[in-house]
Short mmCIF file of C-alpha atoms and ligand atoms in Angstrom, two decimals:
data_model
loop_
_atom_site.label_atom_id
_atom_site.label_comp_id
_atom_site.label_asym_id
_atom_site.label_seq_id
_atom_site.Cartn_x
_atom_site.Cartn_y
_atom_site.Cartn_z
CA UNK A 1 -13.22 -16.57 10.72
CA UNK A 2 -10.27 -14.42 9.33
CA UNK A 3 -8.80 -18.41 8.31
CA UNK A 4 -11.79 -18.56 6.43
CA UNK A 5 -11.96 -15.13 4.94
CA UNK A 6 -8.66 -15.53 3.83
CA UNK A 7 -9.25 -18.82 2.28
CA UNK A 8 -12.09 -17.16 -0.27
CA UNK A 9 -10.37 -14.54 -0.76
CA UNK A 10 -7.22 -16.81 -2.01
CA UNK A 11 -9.69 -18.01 -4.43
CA UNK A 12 -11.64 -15.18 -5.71
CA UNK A 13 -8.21 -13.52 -6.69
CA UNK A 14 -6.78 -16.49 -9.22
CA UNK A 15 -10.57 -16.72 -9.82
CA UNK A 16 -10.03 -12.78 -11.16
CA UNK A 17 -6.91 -13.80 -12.26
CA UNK A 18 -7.35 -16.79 -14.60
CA UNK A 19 -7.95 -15.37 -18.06
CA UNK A 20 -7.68 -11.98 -17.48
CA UNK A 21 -4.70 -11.08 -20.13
CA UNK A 22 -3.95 -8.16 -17.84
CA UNK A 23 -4.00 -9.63 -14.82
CA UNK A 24 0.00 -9.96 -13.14
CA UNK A 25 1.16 -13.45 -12.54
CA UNK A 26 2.19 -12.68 -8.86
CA UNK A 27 -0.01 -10.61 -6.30
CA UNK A 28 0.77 -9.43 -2.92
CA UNK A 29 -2.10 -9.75 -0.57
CA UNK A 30 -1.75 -6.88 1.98
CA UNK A 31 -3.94 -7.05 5.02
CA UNK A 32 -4.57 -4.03 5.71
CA UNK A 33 -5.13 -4.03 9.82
CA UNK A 34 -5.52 -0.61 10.79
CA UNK A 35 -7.94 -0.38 13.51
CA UNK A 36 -7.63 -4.45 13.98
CA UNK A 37 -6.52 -5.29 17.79
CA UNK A 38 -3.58 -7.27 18.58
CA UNK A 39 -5.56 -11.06 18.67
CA UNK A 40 -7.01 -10.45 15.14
CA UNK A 41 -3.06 -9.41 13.73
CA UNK A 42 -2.13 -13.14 15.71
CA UNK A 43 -4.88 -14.80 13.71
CA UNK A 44 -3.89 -13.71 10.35
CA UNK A 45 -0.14 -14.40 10.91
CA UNK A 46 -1.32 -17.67 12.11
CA UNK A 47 -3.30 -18.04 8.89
CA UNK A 48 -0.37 -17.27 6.66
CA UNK A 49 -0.79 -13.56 6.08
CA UNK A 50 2.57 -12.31 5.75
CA UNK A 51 2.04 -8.94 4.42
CA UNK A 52 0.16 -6.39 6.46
CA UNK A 53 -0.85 -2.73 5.73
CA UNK A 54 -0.86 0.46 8.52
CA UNK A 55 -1.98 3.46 7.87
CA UNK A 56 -0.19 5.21 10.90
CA UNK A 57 3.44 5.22 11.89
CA UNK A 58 2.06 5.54 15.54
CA UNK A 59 -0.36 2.94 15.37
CA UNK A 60 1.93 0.50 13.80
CA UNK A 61 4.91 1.48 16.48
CA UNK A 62 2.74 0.44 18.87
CA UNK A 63 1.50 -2.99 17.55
CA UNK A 64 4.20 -4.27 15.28
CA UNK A 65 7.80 -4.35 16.81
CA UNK A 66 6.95 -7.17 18.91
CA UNK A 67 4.94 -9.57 16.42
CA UNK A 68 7.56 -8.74 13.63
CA UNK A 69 10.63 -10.12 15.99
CA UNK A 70 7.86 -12.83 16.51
CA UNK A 71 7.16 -13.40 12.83
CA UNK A 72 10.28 -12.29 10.96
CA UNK A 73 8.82 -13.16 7.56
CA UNK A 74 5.86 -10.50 7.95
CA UNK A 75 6.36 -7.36 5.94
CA UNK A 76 4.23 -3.86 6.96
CA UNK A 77 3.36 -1.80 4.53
CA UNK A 78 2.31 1.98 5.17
CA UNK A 79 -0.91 3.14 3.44
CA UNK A 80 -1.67 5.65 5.06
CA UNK A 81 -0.49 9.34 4.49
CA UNK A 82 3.08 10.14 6.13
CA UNK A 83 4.39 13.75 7.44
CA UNK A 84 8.06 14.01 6.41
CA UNK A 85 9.22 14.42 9.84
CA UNK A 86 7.53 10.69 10.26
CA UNK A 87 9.82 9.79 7.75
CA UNK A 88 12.54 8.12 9.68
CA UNK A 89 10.68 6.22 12.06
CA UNK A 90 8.60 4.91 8.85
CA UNK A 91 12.01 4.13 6.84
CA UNK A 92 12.81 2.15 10.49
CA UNK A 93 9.39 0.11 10.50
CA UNK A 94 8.23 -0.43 7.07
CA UNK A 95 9.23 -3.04 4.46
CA UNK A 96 7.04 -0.67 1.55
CA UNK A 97 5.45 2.78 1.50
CA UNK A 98 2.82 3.29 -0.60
CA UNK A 99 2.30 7.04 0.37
CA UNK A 100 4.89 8.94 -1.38
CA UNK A 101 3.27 12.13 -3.12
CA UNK A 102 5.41 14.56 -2.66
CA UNK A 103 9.11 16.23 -2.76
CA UNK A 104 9.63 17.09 0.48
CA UNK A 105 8.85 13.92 1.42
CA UNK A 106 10.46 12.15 -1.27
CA UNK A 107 13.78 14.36 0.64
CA UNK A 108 13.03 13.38 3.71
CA UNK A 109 12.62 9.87 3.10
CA UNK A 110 15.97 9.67 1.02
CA UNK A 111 17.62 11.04 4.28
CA UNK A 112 16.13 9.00 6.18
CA UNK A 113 17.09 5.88 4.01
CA UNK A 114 20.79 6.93 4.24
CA UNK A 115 21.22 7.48 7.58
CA UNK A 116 18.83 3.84 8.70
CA UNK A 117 20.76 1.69 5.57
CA UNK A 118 17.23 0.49 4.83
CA UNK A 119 15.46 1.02 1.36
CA UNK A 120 11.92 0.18 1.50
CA UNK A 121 9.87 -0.49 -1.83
CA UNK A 122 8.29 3.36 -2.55
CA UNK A 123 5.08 3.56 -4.07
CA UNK A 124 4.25 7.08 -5.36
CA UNK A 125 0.65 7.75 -4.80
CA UNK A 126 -1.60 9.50 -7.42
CA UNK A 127 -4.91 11.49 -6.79
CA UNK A 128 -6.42 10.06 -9.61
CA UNK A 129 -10.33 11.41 -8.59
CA UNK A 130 -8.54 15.02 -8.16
CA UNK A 131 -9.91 15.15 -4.90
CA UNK A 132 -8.24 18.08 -2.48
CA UNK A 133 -9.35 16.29 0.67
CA UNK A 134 -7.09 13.27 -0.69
CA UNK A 135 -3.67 12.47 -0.02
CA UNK A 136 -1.45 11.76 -3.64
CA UNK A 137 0.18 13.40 -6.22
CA UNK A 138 -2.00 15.52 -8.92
CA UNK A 139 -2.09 13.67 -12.12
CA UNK A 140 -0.66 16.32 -14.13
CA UNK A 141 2.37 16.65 -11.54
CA UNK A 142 3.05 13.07 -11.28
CA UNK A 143 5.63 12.66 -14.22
CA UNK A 144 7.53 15.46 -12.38
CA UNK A 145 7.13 13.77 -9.15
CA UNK A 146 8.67 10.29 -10.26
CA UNK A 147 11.34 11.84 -12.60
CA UNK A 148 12.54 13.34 -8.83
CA UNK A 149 12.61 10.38 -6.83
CA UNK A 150 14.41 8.50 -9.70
CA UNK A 151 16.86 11.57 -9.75
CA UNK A 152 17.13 10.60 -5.23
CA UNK A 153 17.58 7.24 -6.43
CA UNK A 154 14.93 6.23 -4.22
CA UNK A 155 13.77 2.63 -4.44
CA UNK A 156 10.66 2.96 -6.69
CA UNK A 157 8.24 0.24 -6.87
CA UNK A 158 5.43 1.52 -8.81
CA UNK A 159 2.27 3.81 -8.51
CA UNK A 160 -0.78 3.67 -5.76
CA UNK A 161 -4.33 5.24 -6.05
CA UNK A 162 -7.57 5.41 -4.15
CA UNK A 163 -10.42 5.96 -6.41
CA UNK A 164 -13.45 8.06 -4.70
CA UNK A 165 -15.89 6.37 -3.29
CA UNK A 166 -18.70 6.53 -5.55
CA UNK A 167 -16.53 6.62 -8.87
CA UNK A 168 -16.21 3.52 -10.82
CA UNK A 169 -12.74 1.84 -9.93
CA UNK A 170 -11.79 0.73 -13.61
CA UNK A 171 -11.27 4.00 -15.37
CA UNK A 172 -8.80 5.27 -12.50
CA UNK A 173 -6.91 2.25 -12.28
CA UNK A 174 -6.47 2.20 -16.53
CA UNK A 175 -5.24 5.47 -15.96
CA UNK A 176 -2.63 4.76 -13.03
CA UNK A 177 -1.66 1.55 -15.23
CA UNK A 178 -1.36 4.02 -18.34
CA UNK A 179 1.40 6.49 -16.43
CA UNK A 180 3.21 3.14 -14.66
CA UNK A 181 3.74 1.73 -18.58
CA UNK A 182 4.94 4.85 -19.58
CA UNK A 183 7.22 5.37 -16.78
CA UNK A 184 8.66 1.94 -16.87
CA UNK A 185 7.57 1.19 -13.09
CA UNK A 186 6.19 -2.69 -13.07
CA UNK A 187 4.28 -1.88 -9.12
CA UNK A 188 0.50 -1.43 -8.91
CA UNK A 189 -0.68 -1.12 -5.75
CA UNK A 190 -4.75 -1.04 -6.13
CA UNK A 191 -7.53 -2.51 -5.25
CA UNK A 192 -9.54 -2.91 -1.61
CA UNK A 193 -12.17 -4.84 -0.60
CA UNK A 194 -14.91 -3.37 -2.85
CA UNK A 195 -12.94 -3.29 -5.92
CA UNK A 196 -10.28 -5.92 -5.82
CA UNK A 197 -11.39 -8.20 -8.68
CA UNK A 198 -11.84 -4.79 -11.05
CA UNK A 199 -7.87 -4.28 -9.76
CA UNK A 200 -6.51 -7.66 -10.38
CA UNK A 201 -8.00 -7.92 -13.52
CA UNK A 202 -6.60 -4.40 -14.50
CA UNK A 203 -3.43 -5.32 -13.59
CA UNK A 204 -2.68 -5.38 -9.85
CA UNK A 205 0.75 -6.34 -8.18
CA UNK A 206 -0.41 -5.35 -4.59
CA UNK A 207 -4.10 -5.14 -3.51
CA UNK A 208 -4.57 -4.16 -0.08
CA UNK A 209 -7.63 -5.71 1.39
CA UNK A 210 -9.24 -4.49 5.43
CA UNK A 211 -12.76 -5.40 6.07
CA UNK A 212 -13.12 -8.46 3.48
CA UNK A 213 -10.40 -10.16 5.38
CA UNK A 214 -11.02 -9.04 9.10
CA UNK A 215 -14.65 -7.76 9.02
CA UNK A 216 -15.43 -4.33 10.55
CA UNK A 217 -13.22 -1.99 12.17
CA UNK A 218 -12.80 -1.59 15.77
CA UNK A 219 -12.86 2.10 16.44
C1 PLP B 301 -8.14 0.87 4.93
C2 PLP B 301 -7.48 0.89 3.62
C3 PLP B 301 -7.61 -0.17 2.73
C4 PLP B 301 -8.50 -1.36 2.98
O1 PLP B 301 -9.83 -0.98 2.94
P1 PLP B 301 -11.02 -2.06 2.96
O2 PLP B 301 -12.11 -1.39 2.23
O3 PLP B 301 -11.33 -2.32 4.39
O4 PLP B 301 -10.53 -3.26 2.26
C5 PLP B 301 -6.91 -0.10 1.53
N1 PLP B 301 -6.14 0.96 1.23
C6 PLP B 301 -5.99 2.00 2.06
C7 PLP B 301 -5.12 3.12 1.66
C8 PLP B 301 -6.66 2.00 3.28
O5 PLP B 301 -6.53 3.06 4.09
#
């Protein structure tokens, strides 16, 4: 099943991709397997999933040291919101963090970096829908928000947004393209399962797909 789902989804992104002159020439598939018990984790490693996407430091402490001494190619990425005081045990576990979207953090995580001697890839993440429920920088503070984490010298990959649900992906990921070009940052971390082919043809690096690849979540 998740062999399979993998396999179509493989082709419906260089399906997206092929002659779409905004489309990036590499794309990281992250499965994101929050929610996803241990035996479904084994079949998408077994598959040839090597990136992987957790949206709690908890969660993923619990069902990733093991499989990554196991599978030392796999790389986690956090999606998921992160409390600075998280931030070590994050900077410990995770190859990329895609939650960064705010100062205090941005501190924390620079401290943490220094004292684990591990930089993983920061993606800052912008609130493109405005939403105050949502985790991610306000648009208008962004420019602020990336000019500090340059100043930390914090290893910044590129920008991440969720649109809202109902909204039509394509104008918020334009937008979050716009501010990457104009900050210089090459990352785009967009696109899930409902709107990945609107991301990669808009200009994804990283799309991080749950349900299309695994089905439902277990809650
Ligand atoms: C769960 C999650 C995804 C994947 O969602 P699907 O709709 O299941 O593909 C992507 N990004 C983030 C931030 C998530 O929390």
């Amino acid at each position: 099943m998740i062999a399979e789902n993998l396999h179509s989804l493989r082709l419906s992104i260089a399906k997206a991709q092929a002659g779409a002159p905004l489309a990036a020439p590499e794309i990281t598939l992250v499965a994101a397997s929050k929610q996803q018990p241990l035996d479904a984790l084994q079949a998408a490693l077994a598959a040839g999933v090597t990136d992987f996407g957790e949206n709690r430091v908890q969660e993923a402490e619990a069902k990733w040291p093991k499989l990554l001494a196991a599978h030392p190619q796999a790389r986690l990425h956090l999606i998921g919101g992160l409390q600075s005081n998280k931030a070590l045990e994050a900077v410990r576990l995770f190859h990329a963090i895609h939650s960064l979207d705010r100062p205090r953090l941005a501190d924390a995580l620079a401290e943490a970096m220094r004292k684990e001697g591990r930089r993983p890839d920061c993606y800052i993440q912008v609130n493109t829908g405005e939403e105050p429920q949502k985790s991610g920088v306000a648009v208008r503070e962004a420019e602020a928000l990336i000019a500090y984490c340059k100043g930390l010298e914090l290893p910044l990959a590129g920008l991440m947004c969720v649109p809202p649900p109902q909204a039509h992906p394509a104008p918020h990921f334009a937008l979050l393209r716009e501010m990457a070009r104009a900050q210089g940052l090459a990352g785009l971390s967009i696109g899930m399962s409902g709107d990945y082919e609107t991301a990669i043809r808009m200009g994804a690096t990283v799309v991080r797909i749950g349900t299309a690849l695994f089905g439902a979540r277990v809650k």
